[in-house]
Short mmCIF file of C-alpha atoms in Angstrom, two decimals:
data_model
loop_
_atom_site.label_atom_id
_atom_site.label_comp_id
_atom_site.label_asym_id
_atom_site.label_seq_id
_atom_site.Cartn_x
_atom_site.Cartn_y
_atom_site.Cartn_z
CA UNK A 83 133.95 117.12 81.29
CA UNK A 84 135.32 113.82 81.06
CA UNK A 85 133.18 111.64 78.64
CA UNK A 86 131.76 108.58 80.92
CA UNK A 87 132.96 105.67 80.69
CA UNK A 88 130.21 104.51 83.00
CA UNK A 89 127.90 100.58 87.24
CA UNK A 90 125.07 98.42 86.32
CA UNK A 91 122.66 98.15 89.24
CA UNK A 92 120.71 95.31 87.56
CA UNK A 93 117.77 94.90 89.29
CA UNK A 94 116.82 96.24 93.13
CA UNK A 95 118.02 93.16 94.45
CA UNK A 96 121.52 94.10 93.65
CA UNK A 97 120.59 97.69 94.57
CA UNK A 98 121.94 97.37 98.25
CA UNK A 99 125.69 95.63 97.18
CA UNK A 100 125.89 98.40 94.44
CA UNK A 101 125.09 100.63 97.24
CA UNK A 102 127.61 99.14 99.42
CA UNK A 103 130.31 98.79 97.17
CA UNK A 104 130.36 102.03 95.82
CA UNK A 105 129.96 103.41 99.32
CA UNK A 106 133.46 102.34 100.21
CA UNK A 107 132.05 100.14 103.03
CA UNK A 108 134.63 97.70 102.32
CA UNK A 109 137.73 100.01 103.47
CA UNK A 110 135.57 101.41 106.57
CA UNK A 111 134.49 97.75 107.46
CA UNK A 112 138.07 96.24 107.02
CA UNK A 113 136.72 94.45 104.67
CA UNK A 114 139.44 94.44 102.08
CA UNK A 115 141.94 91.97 101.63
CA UNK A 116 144.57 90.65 99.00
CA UNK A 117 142.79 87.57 98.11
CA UNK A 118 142.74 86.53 94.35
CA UNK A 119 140.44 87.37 91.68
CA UNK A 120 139.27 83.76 91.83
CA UNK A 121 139.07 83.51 95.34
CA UNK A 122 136.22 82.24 97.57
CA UNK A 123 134.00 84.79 99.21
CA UNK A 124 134.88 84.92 102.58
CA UNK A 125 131.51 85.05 104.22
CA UNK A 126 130.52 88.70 105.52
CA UNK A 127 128.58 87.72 108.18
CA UNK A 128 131.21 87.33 110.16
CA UNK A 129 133.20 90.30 109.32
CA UNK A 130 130.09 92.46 109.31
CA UNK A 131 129.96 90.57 113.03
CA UNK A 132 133.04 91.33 113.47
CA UNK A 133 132.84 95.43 112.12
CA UNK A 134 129.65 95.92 114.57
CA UNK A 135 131.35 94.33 117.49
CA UNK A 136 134.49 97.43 117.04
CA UNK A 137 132.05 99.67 116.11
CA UNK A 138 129.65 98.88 119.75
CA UNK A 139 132.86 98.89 121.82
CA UNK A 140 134.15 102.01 120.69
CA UNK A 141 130.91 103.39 121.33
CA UNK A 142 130.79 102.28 124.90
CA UNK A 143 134.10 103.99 125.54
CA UNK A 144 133.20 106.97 123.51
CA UNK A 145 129.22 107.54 122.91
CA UNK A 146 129.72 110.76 121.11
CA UNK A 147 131.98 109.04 118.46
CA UNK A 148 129.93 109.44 115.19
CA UNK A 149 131.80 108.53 113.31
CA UNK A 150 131.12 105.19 114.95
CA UNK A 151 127.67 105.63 114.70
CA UNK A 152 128.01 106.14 110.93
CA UNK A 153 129.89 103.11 110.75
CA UNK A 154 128.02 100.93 112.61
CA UNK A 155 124.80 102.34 111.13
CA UNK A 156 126.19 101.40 107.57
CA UNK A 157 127.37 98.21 108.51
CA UNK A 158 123.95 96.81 109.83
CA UNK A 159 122.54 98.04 106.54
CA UNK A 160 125.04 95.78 104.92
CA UNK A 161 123.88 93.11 106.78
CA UNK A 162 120.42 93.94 105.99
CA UNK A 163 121.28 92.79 102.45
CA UNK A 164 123.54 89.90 103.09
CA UNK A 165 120.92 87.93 105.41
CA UNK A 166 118.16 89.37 103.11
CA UNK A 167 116.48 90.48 106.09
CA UNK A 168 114.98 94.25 106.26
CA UNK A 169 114.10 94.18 110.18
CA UNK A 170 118.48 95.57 110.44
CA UNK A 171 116.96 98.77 108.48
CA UNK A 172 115.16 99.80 111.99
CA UNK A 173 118.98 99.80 113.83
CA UNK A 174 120.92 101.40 110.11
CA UNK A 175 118.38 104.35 110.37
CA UNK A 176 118.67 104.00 114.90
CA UNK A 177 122.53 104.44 114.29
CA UNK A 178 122.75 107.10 111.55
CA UNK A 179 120.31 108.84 113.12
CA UNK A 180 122.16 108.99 116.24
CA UNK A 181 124.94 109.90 114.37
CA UNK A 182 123.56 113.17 113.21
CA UNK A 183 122.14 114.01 116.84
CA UNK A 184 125.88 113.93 117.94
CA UNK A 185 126.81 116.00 114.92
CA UNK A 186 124.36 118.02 112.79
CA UNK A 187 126.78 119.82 110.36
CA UNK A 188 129.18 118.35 108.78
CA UNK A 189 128.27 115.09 108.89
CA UNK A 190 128.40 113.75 104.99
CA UNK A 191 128.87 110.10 106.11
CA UNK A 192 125.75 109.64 107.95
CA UNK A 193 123.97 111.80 105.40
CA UNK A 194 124.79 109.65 102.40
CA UNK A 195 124.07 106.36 104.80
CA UNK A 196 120.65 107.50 105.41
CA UNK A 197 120.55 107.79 101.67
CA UNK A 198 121.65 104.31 101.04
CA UNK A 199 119.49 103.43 103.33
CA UNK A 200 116.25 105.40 101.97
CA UNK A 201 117.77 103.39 98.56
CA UNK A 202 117.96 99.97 99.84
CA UNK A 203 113.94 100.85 101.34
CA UNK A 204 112.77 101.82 97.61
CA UNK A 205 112.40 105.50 98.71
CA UNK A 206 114.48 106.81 96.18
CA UNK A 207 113.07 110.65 96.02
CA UNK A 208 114.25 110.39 99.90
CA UNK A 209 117.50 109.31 98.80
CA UNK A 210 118.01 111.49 96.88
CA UNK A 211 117.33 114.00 98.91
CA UNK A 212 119.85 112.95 101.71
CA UNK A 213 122.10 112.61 98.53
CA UNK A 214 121.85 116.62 98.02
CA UNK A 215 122.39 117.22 101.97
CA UNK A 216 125.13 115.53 102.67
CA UNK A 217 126.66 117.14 99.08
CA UNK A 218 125.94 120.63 100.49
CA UNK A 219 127.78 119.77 103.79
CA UNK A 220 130.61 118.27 101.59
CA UNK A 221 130.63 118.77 97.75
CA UNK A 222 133.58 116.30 97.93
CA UNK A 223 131.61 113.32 98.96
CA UNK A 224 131.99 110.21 96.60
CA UNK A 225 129.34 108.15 98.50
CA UNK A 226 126.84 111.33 98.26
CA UNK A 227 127.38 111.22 94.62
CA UNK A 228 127.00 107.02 94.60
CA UNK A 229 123.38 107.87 96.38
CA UNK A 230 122.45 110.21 94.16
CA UNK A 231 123.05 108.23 90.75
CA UNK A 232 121.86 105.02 92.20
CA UNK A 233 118.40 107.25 93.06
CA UNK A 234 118.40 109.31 89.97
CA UNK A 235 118.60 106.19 87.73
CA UNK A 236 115.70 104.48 89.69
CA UNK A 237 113.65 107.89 89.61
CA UNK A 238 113.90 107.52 86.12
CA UNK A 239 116.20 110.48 85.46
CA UNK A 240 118.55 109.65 82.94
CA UNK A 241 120.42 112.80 82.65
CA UNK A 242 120.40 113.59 85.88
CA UNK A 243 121.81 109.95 87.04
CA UNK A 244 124.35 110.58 84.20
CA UNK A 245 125.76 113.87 85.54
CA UNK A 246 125.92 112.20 89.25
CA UNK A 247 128.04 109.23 87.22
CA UNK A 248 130.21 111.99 85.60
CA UNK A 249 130.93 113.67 89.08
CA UNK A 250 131.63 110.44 90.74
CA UNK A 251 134.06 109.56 88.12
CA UNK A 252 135.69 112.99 88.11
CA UNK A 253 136.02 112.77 91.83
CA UNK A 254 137.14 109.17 92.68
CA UNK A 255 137.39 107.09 89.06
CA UNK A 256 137.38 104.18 90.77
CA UNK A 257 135.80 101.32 91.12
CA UNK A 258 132.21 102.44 91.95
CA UNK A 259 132.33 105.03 89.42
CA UNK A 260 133.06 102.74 87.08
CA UNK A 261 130.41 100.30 87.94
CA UNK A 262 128.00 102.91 87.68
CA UNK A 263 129.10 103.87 84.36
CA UNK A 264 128.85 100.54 83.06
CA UNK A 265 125.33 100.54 84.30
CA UNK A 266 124.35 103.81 82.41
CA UNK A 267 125.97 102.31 79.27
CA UNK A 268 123.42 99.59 79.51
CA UNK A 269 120.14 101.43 80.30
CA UNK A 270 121.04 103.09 77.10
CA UNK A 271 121.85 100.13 75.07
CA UNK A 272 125.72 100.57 74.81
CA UNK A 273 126.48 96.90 76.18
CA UNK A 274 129.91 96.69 74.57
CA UNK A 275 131.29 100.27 76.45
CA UNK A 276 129.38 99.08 79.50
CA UNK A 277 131.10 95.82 79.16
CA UNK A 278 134.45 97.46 78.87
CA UNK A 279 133.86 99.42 81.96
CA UNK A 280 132.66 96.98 83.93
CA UNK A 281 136.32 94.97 83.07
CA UNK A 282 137.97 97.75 84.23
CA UNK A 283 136.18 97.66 87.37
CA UNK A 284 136.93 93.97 87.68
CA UNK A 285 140.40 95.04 87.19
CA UNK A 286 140.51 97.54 89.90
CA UNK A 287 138.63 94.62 92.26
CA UNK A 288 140.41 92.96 95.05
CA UNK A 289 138.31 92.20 98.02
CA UNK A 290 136.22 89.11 96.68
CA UNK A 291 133.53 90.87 97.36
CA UNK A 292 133.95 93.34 94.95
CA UNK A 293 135.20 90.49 92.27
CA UNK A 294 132.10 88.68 92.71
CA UNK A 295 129.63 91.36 91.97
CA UNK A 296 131.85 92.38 89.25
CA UNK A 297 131.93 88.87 87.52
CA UNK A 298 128.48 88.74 88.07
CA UNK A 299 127.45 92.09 86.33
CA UNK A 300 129.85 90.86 83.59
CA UNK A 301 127.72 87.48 83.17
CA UNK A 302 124.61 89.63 83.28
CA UNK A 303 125.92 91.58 80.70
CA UNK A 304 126.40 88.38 78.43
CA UNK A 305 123.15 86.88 79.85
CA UNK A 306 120.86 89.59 78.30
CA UNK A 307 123.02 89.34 75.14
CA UNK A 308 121.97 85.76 74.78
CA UNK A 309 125.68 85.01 75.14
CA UNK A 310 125.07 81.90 76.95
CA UNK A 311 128.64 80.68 76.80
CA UNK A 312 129.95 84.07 77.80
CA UNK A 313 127.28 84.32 80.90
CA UNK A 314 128.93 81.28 82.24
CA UNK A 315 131.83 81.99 82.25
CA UNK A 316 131.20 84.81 84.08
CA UNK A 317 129.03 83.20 86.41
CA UNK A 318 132.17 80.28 86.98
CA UNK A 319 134.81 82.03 86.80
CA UNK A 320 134.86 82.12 91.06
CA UNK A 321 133.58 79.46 93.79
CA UNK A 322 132.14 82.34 95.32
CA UNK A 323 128.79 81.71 97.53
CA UNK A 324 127.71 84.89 96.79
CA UNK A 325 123.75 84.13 96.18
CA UNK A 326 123.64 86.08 92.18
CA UNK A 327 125.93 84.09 91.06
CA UNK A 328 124.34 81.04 91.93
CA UNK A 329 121.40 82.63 90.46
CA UNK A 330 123.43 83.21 87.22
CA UNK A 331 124.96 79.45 86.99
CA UNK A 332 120.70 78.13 88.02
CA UNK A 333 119.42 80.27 84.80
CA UNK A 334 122.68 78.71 82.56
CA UNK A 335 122.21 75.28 83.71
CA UNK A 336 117.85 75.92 83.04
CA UNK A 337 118.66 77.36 79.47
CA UNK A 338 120.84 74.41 79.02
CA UNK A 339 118.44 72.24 80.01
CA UNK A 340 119.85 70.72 83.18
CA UNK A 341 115.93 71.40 85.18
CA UNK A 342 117.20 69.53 88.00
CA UNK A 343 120.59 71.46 88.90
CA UNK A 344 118.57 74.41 88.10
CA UNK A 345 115.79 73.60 90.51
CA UNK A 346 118.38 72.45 93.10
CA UNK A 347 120.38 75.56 92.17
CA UNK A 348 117.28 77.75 92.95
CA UNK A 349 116.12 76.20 96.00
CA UNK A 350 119.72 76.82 97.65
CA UNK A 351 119.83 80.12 96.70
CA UNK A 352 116.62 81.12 97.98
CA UNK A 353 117.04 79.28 101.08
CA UNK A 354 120.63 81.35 101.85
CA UNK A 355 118.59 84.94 100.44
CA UNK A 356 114.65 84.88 100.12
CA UNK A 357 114.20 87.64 98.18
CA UNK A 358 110.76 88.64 96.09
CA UNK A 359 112.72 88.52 93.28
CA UNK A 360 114.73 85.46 93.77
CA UNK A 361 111.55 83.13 95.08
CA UNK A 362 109.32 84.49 91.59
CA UNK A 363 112.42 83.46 89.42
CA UNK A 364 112.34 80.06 91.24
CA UNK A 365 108.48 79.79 90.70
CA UNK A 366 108.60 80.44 87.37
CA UNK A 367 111.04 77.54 86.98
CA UNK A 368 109.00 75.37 88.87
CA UNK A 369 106.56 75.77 86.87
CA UNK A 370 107.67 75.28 83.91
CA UNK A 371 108.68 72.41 85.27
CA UNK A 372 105.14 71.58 85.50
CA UNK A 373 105.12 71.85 89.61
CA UNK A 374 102.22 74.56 89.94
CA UNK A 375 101.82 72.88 93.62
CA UNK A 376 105.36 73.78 94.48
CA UNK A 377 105.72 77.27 92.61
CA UNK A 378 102.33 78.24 94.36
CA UNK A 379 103.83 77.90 97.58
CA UNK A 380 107.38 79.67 96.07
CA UNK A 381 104.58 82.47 95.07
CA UNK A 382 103.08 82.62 99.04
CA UNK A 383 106.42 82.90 100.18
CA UNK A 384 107.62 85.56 98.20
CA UNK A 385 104.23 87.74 98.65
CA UNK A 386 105.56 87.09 102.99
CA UNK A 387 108.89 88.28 102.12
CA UNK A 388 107.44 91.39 100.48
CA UNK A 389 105.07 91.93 103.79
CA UNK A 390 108.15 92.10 105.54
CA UNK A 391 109.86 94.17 103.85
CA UNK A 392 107.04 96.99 103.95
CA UNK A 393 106.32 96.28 107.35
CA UNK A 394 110.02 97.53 108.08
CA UNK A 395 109.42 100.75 105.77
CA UNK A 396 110.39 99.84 102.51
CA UNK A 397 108.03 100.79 99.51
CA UNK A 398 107.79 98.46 96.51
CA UNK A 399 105.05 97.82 95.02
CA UNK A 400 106.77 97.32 91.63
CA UNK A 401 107.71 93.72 93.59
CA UNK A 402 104.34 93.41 94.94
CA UNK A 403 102.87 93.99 91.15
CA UNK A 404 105.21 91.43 89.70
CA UNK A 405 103.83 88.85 92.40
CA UNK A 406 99.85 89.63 92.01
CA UNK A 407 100.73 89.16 88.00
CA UNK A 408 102.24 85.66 88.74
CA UNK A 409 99.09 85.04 91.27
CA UNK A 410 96.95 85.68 88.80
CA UNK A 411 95.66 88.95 90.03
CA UNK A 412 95.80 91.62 87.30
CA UNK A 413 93.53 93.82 88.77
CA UNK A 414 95.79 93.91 92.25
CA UNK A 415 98.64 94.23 89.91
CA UNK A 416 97.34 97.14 87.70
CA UNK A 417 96.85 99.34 91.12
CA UNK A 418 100.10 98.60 92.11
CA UNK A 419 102.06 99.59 88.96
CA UNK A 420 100.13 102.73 88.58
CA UNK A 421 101.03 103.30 92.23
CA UNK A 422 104.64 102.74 91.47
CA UNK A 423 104.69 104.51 88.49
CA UNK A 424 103.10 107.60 90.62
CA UNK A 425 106.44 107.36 92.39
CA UNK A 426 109.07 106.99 89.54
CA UNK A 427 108.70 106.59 85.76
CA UNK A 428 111.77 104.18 85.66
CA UNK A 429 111.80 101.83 82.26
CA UNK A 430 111.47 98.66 84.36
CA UNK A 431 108.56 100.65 86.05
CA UNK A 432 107.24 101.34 82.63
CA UNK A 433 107.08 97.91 81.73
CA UNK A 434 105.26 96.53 84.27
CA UNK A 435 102.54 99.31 84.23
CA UNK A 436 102.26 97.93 80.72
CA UNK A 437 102.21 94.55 81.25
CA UNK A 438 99.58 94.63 84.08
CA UNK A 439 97.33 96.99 81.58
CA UNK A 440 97.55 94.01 79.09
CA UNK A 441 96.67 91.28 81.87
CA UNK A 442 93.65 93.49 82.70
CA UNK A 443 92.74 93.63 78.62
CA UNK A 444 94.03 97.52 78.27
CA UNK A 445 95.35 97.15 75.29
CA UNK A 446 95.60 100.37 73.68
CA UNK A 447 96.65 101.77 77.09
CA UNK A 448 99.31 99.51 77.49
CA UNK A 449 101.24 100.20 74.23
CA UNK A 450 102.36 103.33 75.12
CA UNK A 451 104.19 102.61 78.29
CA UNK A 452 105.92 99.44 76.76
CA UNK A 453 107.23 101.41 74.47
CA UNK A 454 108.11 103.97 77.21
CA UNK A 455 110.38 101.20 79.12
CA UNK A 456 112.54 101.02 75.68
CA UNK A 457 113.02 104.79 75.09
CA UNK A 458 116.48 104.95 76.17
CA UNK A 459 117.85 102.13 73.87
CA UNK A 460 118.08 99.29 76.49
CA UNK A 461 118.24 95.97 75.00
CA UNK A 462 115.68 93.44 77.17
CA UNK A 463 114.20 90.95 75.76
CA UNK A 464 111.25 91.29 78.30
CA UNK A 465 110.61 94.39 77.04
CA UNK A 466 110.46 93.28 73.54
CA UNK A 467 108.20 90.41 74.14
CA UNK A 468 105.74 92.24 76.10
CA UNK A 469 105.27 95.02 73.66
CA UNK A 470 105.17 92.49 70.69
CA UNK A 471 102.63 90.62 72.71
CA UNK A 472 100.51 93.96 73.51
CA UNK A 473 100.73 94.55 69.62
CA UNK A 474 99.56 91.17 68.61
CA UNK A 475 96.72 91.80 71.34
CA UNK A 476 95.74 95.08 69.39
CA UNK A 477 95.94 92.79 66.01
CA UNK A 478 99.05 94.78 64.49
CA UNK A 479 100.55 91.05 63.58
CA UNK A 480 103.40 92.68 61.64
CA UNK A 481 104.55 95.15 64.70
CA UNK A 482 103.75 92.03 67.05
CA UNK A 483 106.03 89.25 64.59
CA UNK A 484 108.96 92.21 64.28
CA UNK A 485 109.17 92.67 68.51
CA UNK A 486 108.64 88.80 69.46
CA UNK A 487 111.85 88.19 67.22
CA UNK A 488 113.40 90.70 68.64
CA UNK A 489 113.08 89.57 71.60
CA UNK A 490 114.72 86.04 70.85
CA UNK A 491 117.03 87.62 69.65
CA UNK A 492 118.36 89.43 71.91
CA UNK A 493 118.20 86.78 74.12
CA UNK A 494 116.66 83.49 73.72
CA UNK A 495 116.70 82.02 76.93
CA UNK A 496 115.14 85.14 79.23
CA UNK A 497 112.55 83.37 80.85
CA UNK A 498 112.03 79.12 80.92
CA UNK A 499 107.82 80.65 80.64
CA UNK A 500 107.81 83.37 78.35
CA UNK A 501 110.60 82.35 75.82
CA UNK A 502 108.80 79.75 75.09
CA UNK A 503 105.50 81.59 74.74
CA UNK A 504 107.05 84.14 72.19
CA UNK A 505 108.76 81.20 70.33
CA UNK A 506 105.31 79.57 70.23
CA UNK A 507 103.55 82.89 69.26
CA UNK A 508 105.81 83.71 66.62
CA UNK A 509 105.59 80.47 64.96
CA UNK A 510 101.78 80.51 64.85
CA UNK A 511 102.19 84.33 63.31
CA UNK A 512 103.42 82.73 60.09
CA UNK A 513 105.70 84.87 57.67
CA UNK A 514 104.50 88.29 56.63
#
């Protein structure tokens, strides 16, 4: 077997393009053009407009088309995460679904949609599942295989997420193989190979689409290095739109200390996608801009967003955990993370049960699971300062001065709150 070179799927807000991308949708939804590398985005709302408009005519001509169905299921899941907006996941699932009625068997491409679309929803166990279907129906499917390591990796399966990698890149060694490869470099702390990889993908890019996410994983990549120069670049190098990277170039300009591009940065990007993720991030900077008022309201919109997003059958209550913690609600928190963690014993999982155990003065019960979220070797600085701060809780000061430096190290700037904090901690720890 082919050693892995190996996508990043940072966080679950990127979940959905990773999906998409590595799903091909690009060459089923004509999205794919010639432009440059450091071309603008041209905006896919009106070529996934465009894609469901074919799509519904050829339907009306031919009903029992599906793969139309397929198509037109996938491409309203795309839209689901370009308008940020889960109430599309009711029509995906309508249209995939339909898909199958009009063909049962061998029917891989609305098999590994429904997957996608049990990913995008948080369900990853169902996922997976649809993953294994549509691979029994067609053990050549690349998108069945893009399911499967996108859920295996989120189930918290490393070895299992690493084989799907391996058979993605055996069968198609393209770009969302190597995307995903990158990303299992990095949950195991191999950033240089998983920066490599993630070039090559960059390389093999050319809808700017696919260029954007790439540069964006790239400035990630630098980000949680502390490579604040490098992020940038990565995070500049196009004029894209496309909402990450205007997160990336809000968290440069707030670790640079330009507050007011990255407040204004912030605000636009959560006003073009409202994400949970995206509106905490923004309240944090708020307030540590000293604007409790405004991130409290940031805080009550992100805890709607999350409503909505299990009101259209999406399960997260890692999300819902994060915003209880920033609401100053530990013991909501704590239920939710053990809820989550019932579901999936992912590191980023495992940190979060840990840090709600500490918020809710479970010390000794929290150690363990921090240190679970760094057992495969990632390097996040989150991590680091949350265990050094559950150590210094549990009065190990040496354990608690070796992780919070860590932690800075790594990277310096991770949060405009909690870098701080650990810089502040550390400095009132002394020297050994």
């Amino acid at each position: 077997m082919r050693r892995l070179p190996r996508i990043r799927l940072r966080s679950l807000a990127i979940l959905g393009l990773a999906t998409v991308l590595l799903l091909g949708i690009g060459g089923v939804l004509g999205l794919r053009s010639s432009a440059p590398a450091t071309g603008e985005v041209v905006p896919q709302v009106d070529r996934l407009a465009a894609t469901i408009d074919r799509a519904q005519e050829q339907l009306r001509r031919v009903p029992g088309d599906h793969g139309s169905w397929a198509t037109l299921g996938l491409a309203y899941l795309e839209q689901a995460r370009v308008t940020a907006d889960p109430t599309f996941f009711a029509r995906a699932d309508g249209a995939l679904r339909q898909s199958l009625a009009v063909r049962a068997d061998d029917n891989s491409a609305a098999m590994a949609g429904l997957g996608a679309l049990a990913n995008a929803r948080h369900d990853f166990t169902g996922a997976a599942d649809w993953a294994r279907k549509a691979l029994r129906s067609n053990p050549y499917s690349a998108e069945a295989y893009a399911v499967l390591a996108d859920a295996e990796t989120q189930l918290g399966h490393p070895d299992a997420a690493t084989r799907a990698v391996q058979d993605l890149l055996d069968l198609r060694p393209g770009l969302s193989a190597l995307t995903r490869a990158s990303y299992d470099h990095e949950q195991h702390g191999r950033t240089a190979e998983a920066t490599g990889l993630m070039r090559q993908a960059l390389a093999a890019a050319f809808d700017p689409a696919e260029v954007a996410f790439c540069r964006y994983q790239l400035g990630e990549l630098a980000w949680h290095s502390g490579d604040l120069a490098g992020a940038e670049r990565e995070y500049t190098a196009t004029g894209s739109g496309y909402p990450p990277l205007i997160q990336g170039r809000a968290k440069v300009a707030a670790a640079r200390g330009r507050q007011g591009e990255a407040l204004a940065g912030y605000a636009e990007l959560t006003s073009r996608s409202p994400t949970p993720g995206y509106l905490l991030e923004y309240a944090e900077l708020l307030m540590a801009a000293g604007r409790g008022a405004e991130a409290e309201a940031q805080l009550a919109l992100a805890a709607a967003t999350h409503r909505l997003f299990t009101d259209n059958g999406g399960a997260d209550d890692l999300a819902g955990a994060a915003i209880a913690l920033a609401r100053s609600q530990p013991a909501e928190a704590l239920a939710l993370a053990r809820r989550e963690w019932q579901r999936r014993q992912f590191a980023e999982v495992a940190d979060m049960l840990g840090w709600a155990l500490h918020a809710n003065g479970k010390y000794a019960d929290a150690l363990g699971y921090a240190r679970r979220a760094e057992a495969l070797g990632a390097h996040n600085a989150k991590y680091a300062y949350h265990l050094g701060m559950i150590e210094l809780a549990l009065g190990d000061r040496d354990a608690a001065r070796r992780d919070l430096a860590r932690a800075l190290h790594i990277n310096p700037y991770f949060s405009p709150l909690d870098a701080p904090a650990a810089a502040r901690t550390l400095a009132g720890l002394g020297t050994p």
